[in-house]
mmCIF file of C-alpha atoms and ligand atoms in Angstrom:
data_model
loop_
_atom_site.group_PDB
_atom_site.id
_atom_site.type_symbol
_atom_site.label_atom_id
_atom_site.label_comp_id
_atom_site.label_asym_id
_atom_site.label_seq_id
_atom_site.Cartn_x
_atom_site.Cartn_y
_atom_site.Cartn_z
ATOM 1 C CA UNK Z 1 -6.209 -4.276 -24.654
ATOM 2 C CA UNK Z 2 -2.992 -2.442 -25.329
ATOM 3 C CA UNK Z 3 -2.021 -1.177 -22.196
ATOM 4 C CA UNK Z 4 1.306 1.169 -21.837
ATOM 5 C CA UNK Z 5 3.404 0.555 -18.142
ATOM 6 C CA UNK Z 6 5.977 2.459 -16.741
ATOM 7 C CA UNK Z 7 7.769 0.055 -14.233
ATOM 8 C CA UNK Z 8 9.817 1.673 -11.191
ATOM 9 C CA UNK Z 9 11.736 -1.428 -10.011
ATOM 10 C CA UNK Z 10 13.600 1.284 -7.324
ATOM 11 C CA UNK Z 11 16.136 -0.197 -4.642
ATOM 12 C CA UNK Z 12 17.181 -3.521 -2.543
ATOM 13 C CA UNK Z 13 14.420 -6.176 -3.600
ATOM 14 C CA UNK Z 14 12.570 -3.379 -6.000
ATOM 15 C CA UNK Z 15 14.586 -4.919 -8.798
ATOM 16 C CA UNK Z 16 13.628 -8.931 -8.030
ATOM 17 C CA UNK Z 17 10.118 -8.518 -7.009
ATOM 18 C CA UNK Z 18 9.443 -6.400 -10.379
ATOM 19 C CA UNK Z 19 11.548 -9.116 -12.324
ATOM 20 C CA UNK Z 20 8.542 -11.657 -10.937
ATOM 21 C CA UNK Z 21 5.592 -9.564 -11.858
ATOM 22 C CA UNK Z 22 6.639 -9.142 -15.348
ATOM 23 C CA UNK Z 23 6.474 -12.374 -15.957
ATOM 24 C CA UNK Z 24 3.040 -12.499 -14.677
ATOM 25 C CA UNK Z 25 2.439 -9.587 -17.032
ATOM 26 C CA UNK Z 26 3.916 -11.818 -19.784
ATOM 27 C CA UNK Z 27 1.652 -14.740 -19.175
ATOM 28 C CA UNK Z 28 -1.152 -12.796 -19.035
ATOM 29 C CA UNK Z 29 -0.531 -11.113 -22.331
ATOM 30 C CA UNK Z 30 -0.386 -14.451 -23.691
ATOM 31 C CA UNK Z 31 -3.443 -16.159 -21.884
ATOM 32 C CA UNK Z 32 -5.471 -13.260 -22.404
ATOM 33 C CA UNK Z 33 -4.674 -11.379 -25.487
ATOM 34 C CA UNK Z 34 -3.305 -8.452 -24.411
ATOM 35 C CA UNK Z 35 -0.122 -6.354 -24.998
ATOM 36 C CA UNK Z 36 1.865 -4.326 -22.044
ATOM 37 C CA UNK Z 37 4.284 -1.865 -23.435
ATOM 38 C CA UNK Z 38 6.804 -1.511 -20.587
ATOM 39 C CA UNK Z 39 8.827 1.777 -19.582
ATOM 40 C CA UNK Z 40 11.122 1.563 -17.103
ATOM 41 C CA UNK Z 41 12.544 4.558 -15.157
ATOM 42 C CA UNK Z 42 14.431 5.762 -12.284
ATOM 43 C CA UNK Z 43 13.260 6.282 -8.407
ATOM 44 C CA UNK Z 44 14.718 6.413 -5.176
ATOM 45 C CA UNK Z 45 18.305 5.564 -4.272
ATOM 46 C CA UNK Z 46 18.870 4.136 -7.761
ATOM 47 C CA UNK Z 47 17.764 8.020 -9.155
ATOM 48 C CA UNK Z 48 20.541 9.255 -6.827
ATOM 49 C CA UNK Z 49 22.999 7.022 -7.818
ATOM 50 C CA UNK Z 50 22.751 7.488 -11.337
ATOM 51 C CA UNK Z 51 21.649 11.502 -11.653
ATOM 52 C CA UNK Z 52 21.655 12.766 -8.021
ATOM 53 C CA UNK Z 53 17.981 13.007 -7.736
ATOM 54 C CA UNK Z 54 15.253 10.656 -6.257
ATOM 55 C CA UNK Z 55 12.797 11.469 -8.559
ATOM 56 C CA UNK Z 56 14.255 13.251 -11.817
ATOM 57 C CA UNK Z 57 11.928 14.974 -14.321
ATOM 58 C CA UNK Z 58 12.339 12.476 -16.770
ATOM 59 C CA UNK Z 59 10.565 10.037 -14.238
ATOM 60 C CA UNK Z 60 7.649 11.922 -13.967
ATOM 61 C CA UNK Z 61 7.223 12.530 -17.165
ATOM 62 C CA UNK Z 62 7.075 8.650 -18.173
ATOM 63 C CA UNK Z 63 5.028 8.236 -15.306
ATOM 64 C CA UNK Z 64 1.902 10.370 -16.471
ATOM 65 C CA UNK Z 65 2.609 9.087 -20.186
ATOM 66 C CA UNK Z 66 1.474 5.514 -18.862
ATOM 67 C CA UNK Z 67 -1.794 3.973 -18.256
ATOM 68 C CA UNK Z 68 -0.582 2.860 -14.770
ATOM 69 C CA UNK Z 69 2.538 2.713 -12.902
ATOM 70 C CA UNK Z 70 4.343 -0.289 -11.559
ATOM 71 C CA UNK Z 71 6.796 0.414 -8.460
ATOM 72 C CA UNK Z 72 9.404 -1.946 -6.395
ATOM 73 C CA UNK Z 73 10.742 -0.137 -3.255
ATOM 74 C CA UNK Z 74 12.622 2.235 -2.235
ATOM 75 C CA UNK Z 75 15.679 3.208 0.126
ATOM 76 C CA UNK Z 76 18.563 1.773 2.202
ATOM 77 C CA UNK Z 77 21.073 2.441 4.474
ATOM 78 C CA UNK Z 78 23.307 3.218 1.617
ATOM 79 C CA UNK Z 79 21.398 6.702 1.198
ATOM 80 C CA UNK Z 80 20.682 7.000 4.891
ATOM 81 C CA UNK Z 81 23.612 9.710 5.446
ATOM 82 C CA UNK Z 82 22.442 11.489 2.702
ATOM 83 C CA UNK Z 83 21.283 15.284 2.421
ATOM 84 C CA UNK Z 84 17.127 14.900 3.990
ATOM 85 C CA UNK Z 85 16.353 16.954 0.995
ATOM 86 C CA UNK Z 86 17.474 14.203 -1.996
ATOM 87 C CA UNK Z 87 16.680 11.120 0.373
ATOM 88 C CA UNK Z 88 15.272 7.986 -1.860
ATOM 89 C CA UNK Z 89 11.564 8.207 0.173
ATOM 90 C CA UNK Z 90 11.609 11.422 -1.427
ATOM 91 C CA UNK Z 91 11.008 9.861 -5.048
ATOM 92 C CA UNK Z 92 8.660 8.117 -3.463
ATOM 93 C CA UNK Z 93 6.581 10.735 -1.428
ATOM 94 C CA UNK Z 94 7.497 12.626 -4.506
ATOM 95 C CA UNK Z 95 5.355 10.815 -7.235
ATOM 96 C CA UNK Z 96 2.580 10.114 -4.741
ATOM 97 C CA UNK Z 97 2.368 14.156 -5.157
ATOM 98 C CA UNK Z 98 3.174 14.485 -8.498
ATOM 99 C CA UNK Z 99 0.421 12.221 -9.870
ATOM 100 C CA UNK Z 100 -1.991 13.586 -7.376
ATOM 101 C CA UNK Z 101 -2.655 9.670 -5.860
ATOM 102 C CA UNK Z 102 -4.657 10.780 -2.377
ATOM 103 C CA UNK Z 103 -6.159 7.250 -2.082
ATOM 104 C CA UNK Z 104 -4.032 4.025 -1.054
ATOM 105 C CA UNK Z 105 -5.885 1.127 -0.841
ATOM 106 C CA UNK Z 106 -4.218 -1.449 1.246
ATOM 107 C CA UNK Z 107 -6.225 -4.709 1.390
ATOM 108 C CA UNK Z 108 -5.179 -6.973 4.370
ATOM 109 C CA UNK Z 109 -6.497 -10.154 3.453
ATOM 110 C CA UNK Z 110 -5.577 -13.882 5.330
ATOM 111 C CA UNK Z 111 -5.217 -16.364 2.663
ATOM 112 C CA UNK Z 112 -6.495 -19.146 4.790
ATOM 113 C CA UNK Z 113 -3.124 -21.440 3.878
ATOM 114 C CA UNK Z 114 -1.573 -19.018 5.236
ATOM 115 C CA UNK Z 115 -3.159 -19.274 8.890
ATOM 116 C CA UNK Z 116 -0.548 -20.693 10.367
ATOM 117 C CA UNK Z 117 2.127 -17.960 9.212
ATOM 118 C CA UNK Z 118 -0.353 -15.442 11.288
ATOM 119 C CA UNK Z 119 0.850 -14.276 15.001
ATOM 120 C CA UNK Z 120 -1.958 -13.831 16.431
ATOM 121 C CA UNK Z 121 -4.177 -17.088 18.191
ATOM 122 C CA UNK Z 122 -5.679 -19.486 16.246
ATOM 123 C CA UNK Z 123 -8.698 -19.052 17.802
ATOM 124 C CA UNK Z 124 -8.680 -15.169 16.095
ATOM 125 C CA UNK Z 125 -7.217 -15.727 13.183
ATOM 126 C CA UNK Z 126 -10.449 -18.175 12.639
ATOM 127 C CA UNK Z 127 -12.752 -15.414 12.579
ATOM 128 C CA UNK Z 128 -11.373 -14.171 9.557
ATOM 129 C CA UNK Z 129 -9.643 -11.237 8.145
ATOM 130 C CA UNK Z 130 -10.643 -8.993 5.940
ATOM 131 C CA UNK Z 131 -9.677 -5.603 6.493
ATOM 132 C CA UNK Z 132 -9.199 -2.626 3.910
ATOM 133 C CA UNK Z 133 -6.958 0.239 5.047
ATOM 134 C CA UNK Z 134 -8.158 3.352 2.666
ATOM 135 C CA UNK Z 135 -4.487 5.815 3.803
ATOM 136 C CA UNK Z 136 -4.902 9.271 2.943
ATOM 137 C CA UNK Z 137 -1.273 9.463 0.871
ATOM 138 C CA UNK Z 138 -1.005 13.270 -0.022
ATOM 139 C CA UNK Z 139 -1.769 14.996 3.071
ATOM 140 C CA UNK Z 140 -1.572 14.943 6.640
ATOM 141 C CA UNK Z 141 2.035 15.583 8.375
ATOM 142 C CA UNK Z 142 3.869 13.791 5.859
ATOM 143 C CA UNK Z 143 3.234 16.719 3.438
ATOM 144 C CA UNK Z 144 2.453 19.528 6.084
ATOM 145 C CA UNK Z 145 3.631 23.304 6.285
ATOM 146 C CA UNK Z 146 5.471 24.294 7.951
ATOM 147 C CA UNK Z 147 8.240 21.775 8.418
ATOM 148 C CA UNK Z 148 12.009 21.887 9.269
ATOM 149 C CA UNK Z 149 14.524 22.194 11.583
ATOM 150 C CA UNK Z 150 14.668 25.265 14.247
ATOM 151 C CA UNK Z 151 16.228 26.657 17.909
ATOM 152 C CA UNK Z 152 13.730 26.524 20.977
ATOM 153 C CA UNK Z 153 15.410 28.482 23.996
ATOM 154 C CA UNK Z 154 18.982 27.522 21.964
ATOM 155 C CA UNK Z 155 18.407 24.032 21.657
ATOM 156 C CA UNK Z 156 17.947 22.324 18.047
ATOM 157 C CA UNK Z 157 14.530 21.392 17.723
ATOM 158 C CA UNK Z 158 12.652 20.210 14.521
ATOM 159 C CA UNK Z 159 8.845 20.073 13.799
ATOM 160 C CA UNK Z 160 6.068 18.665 11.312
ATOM 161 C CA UNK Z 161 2.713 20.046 10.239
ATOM 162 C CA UNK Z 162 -0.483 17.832 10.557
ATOM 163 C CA UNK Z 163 -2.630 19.301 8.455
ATOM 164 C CA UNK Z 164 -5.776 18.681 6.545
ATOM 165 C CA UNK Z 165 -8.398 20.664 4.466
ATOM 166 C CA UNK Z 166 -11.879 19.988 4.629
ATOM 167 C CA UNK Z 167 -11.487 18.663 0.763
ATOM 168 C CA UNK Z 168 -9.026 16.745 1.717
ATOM 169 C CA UNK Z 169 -11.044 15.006 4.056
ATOM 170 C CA UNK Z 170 -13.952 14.436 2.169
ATOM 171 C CA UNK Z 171 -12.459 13.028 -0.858
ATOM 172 C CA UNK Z 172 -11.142 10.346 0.649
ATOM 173 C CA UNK Z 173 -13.882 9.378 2.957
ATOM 174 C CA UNK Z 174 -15.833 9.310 -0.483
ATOM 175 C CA UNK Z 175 -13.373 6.497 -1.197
ATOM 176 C CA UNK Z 176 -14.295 5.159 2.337
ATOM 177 C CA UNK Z 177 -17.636 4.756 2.069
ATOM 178 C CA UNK Z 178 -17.748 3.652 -1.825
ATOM 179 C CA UNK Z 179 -15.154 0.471 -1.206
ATOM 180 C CA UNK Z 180 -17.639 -0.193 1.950
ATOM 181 C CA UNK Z 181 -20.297 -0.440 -0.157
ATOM 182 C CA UNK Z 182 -18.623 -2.706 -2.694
ATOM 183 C CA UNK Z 183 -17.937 -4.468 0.478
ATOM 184 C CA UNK Z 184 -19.520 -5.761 4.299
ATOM 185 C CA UNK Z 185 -20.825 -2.146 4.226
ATOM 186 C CA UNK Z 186 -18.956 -1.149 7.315
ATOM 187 C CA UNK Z 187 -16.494 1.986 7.765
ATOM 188 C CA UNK Z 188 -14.461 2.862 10.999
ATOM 189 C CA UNK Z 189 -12.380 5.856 10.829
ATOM 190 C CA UNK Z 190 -9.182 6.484 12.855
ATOM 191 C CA UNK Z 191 -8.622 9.394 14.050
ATOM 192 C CA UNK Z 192 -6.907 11.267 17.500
ATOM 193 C CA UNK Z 193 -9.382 13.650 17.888
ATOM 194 C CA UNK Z 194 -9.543 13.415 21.745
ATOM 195 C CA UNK Z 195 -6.163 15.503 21.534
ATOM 196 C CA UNK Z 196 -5.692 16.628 17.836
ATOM 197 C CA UNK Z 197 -7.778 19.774 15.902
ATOM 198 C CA UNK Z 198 -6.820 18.465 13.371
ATOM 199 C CA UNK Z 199 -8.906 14.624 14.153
ATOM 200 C CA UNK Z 200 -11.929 16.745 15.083
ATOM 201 C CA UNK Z 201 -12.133 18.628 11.672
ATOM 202 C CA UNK Z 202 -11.533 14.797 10.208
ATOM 203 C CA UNK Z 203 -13.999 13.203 12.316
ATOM 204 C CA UNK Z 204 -16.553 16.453 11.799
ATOM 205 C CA UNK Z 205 -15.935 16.216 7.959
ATOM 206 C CA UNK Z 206 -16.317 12.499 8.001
ATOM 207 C CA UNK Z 207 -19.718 12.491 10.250
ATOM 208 C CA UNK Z 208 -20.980 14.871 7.239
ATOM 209 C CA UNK Z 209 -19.881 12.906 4.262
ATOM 210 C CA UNK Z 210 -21.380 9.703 5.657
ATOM 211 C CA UNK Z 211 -25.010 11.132 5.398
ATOM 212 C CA UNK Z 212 -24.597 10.723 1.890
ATOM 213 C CA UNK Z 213 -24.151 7.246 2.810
ATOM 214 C CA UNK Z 214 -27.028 5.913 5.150
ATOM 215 C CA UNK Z 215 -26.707 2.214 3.668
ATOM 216 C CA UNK Z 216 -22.951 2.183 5.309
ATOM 217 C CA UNK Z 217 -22.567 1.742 8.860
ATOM 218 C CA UNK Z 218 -19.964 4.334 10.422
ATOM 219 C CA UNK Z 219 -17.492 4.042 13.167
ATOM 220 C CA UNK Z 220 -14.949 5.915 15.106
ATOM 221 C CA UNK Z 221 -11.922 4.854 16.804
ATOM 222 C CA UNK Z 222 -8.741 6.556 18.080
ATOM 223 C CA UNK Z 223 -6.057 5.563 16.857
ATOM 224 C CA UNK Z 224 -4.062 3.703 19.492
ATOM 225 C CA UNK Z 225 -7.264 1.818 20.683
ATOM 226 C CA UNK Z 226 -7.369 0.858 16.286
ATOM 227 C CA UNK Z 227 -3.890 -0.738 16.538
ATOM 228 C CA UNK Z 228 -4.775 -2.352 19.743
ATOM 229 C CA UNK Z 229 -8.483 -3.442 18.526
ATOM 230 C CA UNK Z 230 -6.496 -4.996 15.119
ATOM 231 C CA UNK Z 231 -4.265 -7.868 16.831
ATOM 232 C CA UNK Z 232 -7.425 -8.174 20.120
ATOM 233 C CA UNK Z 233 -10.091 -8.787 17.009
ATOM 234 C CA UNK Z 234 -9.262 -7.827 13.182
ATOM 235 C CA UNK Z 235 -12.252 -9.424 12.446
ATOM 236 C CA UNK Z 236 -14.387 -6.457 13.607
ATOM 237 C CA UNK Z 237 -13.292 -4.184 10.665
ATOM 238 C CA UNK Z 238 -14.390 -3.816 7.142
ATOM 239 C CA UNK Z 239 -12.851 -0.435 5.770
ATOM 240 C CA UNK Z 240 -10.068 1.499 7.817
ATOM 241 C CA UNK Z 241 -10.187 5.383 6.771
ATOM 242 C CA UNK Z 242 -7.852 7.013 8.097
ATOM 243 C CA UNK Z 243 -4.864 9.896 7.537
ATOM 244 C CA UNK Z 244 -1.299 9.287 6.187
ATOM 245 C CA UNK Z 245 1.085 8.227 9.168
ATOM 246 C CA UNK Z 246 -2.088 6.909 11.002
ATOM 247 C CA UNK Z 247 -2.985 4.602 7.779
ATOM 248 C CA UNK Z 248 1.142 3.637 7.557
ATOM 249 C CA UNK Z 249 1.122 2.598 10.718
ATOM 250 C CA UNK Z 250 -1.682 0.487 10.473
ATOM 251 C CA UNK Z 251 -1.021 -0.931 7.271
ATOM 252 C CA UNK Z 252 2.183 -2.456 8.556
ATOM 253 C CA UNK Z 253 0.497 -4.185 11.148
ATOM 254 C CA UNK Z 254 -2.614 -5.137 9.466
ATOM 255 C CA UNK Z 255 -0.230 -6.592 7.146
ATOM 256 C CA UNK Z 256 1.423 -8.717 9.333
ATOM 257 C CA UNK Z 257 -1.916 -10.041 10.988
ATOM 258 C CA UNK Z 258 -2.144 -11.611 8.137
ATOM 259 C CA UNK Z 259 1.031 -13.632 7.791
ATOM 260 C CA UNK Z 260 3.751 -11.674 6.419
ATOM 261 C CA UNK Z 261 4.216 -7.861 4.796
ATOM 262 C CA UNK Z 262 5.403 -9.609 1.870
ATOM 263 C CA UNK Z 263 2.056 -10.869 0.851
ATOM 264 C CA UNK Z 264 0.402 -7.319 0.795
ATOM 265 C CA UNK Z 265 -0.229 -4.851 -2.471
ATOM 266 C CA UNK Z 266 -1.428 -1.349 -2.723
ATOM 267 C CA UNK Z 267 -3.359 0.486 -5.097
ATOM 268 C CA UNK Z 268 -2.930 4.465 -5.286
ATOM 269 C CA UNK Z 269 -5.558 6.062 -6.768
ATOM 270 C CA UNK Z 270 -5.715 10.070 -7.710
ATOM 271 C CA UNK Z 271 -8.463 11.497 -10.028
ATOM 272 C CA UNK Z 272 -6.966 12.566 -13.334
ATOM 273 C CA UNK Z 273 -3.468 10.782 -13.524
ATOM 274 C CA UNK Z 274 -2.192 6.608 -13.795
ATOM 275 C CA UNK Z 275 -2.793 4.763 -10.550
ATOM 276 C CA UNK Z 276 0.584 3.560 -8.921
ATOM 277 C CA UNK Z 277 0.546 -0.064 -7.492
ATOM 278 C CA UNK Z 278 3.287 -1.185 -5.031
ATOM 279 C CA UNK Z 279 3.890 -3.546 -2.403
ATOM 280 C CA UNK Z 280 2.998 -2.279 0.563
ATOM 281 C CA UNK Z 281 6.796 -3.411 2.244
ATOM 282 C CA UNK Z 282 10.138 -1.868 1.633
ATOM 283 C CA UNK Z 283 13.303 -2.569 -0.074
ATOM 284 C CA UNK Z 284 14.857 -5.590 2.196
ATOM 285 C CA UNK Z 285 18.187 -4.495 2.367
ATOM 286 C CA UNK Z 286 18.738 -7.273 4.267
ATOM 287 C CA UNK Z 287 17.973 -10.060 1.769
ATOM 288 C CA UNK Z 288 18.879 -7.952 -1.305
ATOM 289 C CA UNK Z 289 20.224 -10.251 -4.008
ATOM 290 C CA UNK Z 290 20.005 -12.944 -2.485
ATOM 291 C CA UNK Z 291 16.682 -14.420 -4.510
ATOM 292 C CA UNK Z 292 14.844 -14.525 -0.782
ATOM 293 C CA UNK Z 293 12.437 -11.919 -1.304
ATOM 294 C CA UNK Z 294 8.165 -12.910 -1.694
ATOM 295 C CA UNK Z 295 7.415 -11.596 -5.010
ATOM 296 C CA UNK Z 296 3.447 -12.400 -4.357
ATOM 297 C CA UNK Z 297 2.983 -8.752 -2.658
ATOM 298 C CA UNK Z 298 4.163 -6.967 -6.029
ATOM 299 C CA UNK Z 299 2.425 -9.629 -8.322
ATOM 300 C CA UNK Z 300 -1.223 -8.993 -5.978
ATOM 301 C CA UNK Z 301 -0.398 -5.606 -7.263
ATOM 302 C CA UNK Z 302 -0.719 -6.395 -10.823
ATOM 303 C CA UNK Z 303 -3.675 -7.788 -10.283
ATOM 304 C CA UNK Z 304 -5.044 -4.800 -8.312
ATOM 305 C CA UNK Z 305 -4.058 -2.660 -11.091
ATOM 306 C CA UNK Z 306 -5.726 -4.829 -13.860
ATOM 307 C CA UNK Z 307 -8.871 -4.709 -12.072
ATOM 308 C CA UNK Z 308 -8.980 -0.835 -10.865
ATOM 309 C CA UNK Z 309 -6.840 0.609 -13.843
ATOM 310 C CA UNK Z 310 -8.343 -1.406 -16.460
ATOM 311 C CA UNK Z 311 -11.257 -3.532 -15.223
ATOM 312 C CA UNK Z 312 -9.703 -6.793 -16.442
ATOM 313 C CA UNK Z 313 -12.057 -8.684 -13.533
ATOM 314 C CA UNK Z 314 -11.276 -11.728 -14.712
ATOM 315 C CA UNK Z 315 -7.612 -10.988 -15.202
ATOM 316 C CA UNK Z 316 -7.442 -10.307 -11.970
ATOM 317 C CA UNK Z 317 -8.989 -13.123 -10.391
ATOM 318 C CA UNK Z 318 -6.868 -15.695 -12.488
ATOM 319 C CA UNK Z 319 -3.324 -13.912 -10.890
ATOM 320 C CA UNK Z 320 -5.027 -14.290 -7.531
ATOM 321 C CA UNK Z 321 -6.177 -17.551 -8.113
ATOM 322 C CA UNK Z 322 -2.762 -18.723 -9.032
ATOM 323 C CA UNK Z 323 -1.562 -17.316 -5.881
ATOM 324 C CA UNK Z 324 -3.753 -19.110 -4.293
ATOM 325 C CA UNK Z 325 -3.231 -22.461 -5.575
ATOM 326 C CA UNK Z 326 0.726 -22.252 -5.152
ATOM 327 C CA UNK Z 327 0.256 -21.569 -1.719
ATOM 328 C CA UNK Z 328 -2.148 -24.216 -1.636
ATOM 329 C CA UNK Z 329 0.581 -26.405 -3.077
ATOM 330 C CA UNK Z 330 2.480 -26.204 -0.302
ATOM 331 C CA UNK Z 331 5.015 -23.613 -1.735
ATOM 332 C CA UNK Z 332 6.608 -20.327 0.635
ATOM 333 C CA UNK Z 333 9.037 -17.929 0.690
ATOM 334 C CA UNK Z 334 11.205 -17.914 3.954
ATOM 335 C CA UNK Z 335 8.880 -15.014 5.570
ATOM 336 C CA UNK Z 336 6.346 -17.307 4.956
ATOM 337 C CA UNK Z 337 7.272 -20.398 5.569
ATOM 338 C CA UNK Z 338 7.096 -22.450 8.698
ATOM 339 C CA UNK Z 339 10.373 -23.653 10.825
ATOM 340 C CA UNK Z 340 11.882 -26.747 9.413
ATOM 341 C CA UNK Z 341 10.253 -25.797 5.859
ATOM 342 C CA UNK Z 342 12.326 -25.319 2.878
ATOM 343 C CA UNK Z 343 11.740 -21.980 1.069
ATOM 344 C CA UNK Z 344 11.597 -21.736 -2.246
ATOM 345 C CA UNK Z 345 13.524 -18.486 -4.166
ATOM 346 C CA UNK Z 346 12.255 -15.294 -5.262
ATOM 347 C CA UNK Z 347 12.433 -16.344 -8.839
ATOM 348 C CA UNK Z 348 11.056 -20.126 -8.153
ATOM 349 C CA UNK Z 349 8.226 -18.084 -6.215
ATOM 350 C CA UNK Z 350 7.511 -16.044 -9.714
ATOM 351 C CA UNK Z 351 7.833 -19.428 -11.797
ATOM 352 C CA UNK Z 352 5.351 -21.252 -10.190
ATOM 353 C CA UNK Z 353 2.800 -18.074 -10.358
ATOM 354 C CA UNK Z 354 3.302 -17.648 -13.965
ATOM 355 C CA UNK Z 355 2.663 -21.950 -14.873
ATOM 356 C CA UNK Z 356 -0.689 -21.842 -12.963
ATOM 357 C CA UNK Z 357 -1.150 -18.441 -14.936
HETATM 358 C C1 IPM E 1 4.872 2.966 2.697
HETATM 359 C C2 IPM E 1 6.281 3.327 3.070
HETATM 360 C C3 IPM E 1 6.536 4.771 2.672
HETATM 361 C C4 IPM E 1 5.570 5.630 3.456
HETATM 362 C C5 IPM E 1 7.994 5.255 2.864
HETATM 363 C C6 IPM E 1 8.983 4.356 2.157
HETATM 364 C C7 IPM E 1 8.162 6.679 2.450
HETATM 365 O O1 IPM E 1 6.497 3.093 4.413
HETATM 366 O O2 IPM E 1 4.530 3.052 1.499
HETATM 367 O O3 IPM E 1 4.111 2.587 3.588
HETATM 368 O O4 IPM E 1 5.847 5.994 4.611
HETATM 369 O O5 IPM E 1 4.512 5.952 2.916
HETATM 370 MG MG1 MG E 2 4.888 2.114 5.406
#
């Protein structure tokens, strides 16, 4: 296949981890035959730097000219000062909107080497996990009207909109209920709806969607009993539905269940325009530069967008394969690795992907 790219590498570690998947990409071009024609663009603080905007035109443009996007991360507390308005989660946020993605599919897996590297018990983590969070990305009170800041009895006060339209909520428990079925056949959605209108309409809407859906088994949970239930028992969930700070909540520590952030990609998914794929973690200012970041979250995202961007199954399978067998090997990064280990580099970490490629 000839398959066009545009590649955000973004801020801190964006830069690194993308260095590592495009070497995957390389290998397997080779291996398999293909060609990736890479653009490369600016997002985030980088965007700011370079043309005082997070997410310029020009971005957006080469964005929607690509068969899929490719992003690294974004922000720092170099842009933290700045005007809210320009911030580099705004480029972010921005092209989430711009390209329409509503579904983020964030697959919490436990690679079984990895067991070790999990906080929770042994005696959980043995039960497995396997949890998808499907995040609404486009909605909810990240995108709500009316937002901003006001006076309440002369005080500064400031305020967000939670907000969701029935077709909002439908849409993406459609996505709910089709990865279930592709899956254990089980869907719990998160809501708040013993306080929030908002959760009722969601958990109304979601109720009605489901009987379209009789073979998958449905579920309700609020959401602070969800982030409770996920370190008590992850093993209990199949598919997580849920809305946009709800499902980045719960990503995070669904993630982290599982060993380390750095191990987790994202697909975002719209209806008419490229899918993004990203690491689910952020831009590391902390270890920036330093060759200490896990590349294996942004190269699982290659692989997530060969198989739902371009159905290149068993493309897919061989990146996560070769995950798998360099962690088998013994190899970590230091997020992953145990005390007294030695961690290999960001770079080593993206070498020995790409030989068992
Ligand atoms: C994520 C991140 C973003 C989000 C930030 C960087 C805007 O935390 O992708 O989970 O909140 O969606
Ligand atoms: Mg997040």
């Amino acid at each position: 296949m000839n398959i066009t790219l545009c590649l955000l590498p973004g801020d801190g570690i964006g830069p690194e981890i993308m260095a590592q998947a495009v070497k995957t990409l390389d290998r397997v071009a080779d291996r398999f035959g293909h060609a990736f024609t890479t653009t490369e663009a600016l997002i985030g603080g980088a965007a700011i730097d370079a043309v005082g905007n997070p997410l310029p035109a020009e971005t957006v443009a080469a964005c929607k000219a690509a068969d899929a996007v490719l992003l690294g991360a974004v922000g720092g507390p170099k842009w933290d000062a700045i005007d809210k308005a320009i911030r580099p989660e705004r480029g972010l946020l921005g092209i989430r909107k711009e390209l329409g993605l509503f579904a983020n599919l964030r697959p919490a897996t436990l690679f079984p080497q990895l067991a070790a590297s999990s906080f929770l018990r042994p005696d959980i983590v043995a039960r497995g996990i396997d949890v998808m969070v499907v995040r609404e990305l486009t909605g909810g009170l990240y995108f709500g009207e009316p937002r901003g800041e006001t006076e309440i009895d002369g005080e500064r006060a400031a305020y967000n909109t939670m907000v969701y339209r029935v077709s909002e909520i439908r849409r993406i428990a459609k996505v709910a209920f089709e990865a279930a079925r592709k899956r254990s056949g089980r869907v719990c959605s998160v809501d708040k709806a013993n306080v929030l209108d908002v959760s009722q309409l969601w958990r109304e809407v979601v109720v009605d969607v489901h009987k379209d859906y009789p073979d998958v088994e449905l579920t309700h949970m609020y959401v602070d009993n969800a982030s409770m239930q996920l370190v008590r028992d992850p093993s209990q969930f199949d598919v997580i539905v849920t809305g946009n700070l709800f499902g980045d909540i719960l990503s995070d520590e669904a993630s982290v269940i599982t060993g380390s952030i750095g191990m987790l990609p994202s697909a975002s998914l719209g209806v008419a325009n490229p899918g993004l794929y990203e690491p689910i973690h952020g831009s590391a200012p902390d270890i920036t530069g330093q060759d200490k970041a896990n590349p294996l979250a942004t190269i699982l995202s290659v692989a997530m967008m060969l198989r739902h961007s371009f159905g290149l199954q068993k493309e897919a399978a061989a990146i996560e394969n070769a995950v798998s067998e360099v962690l088998t090997a013994g190899h970590r990064t230091g997020d992953i690795a145990a005390p007294g280990e030695t961690p290999v580099g960001c770079r080593k970490m993206g070498d020995l992907v790409a030989e068992r490629l």
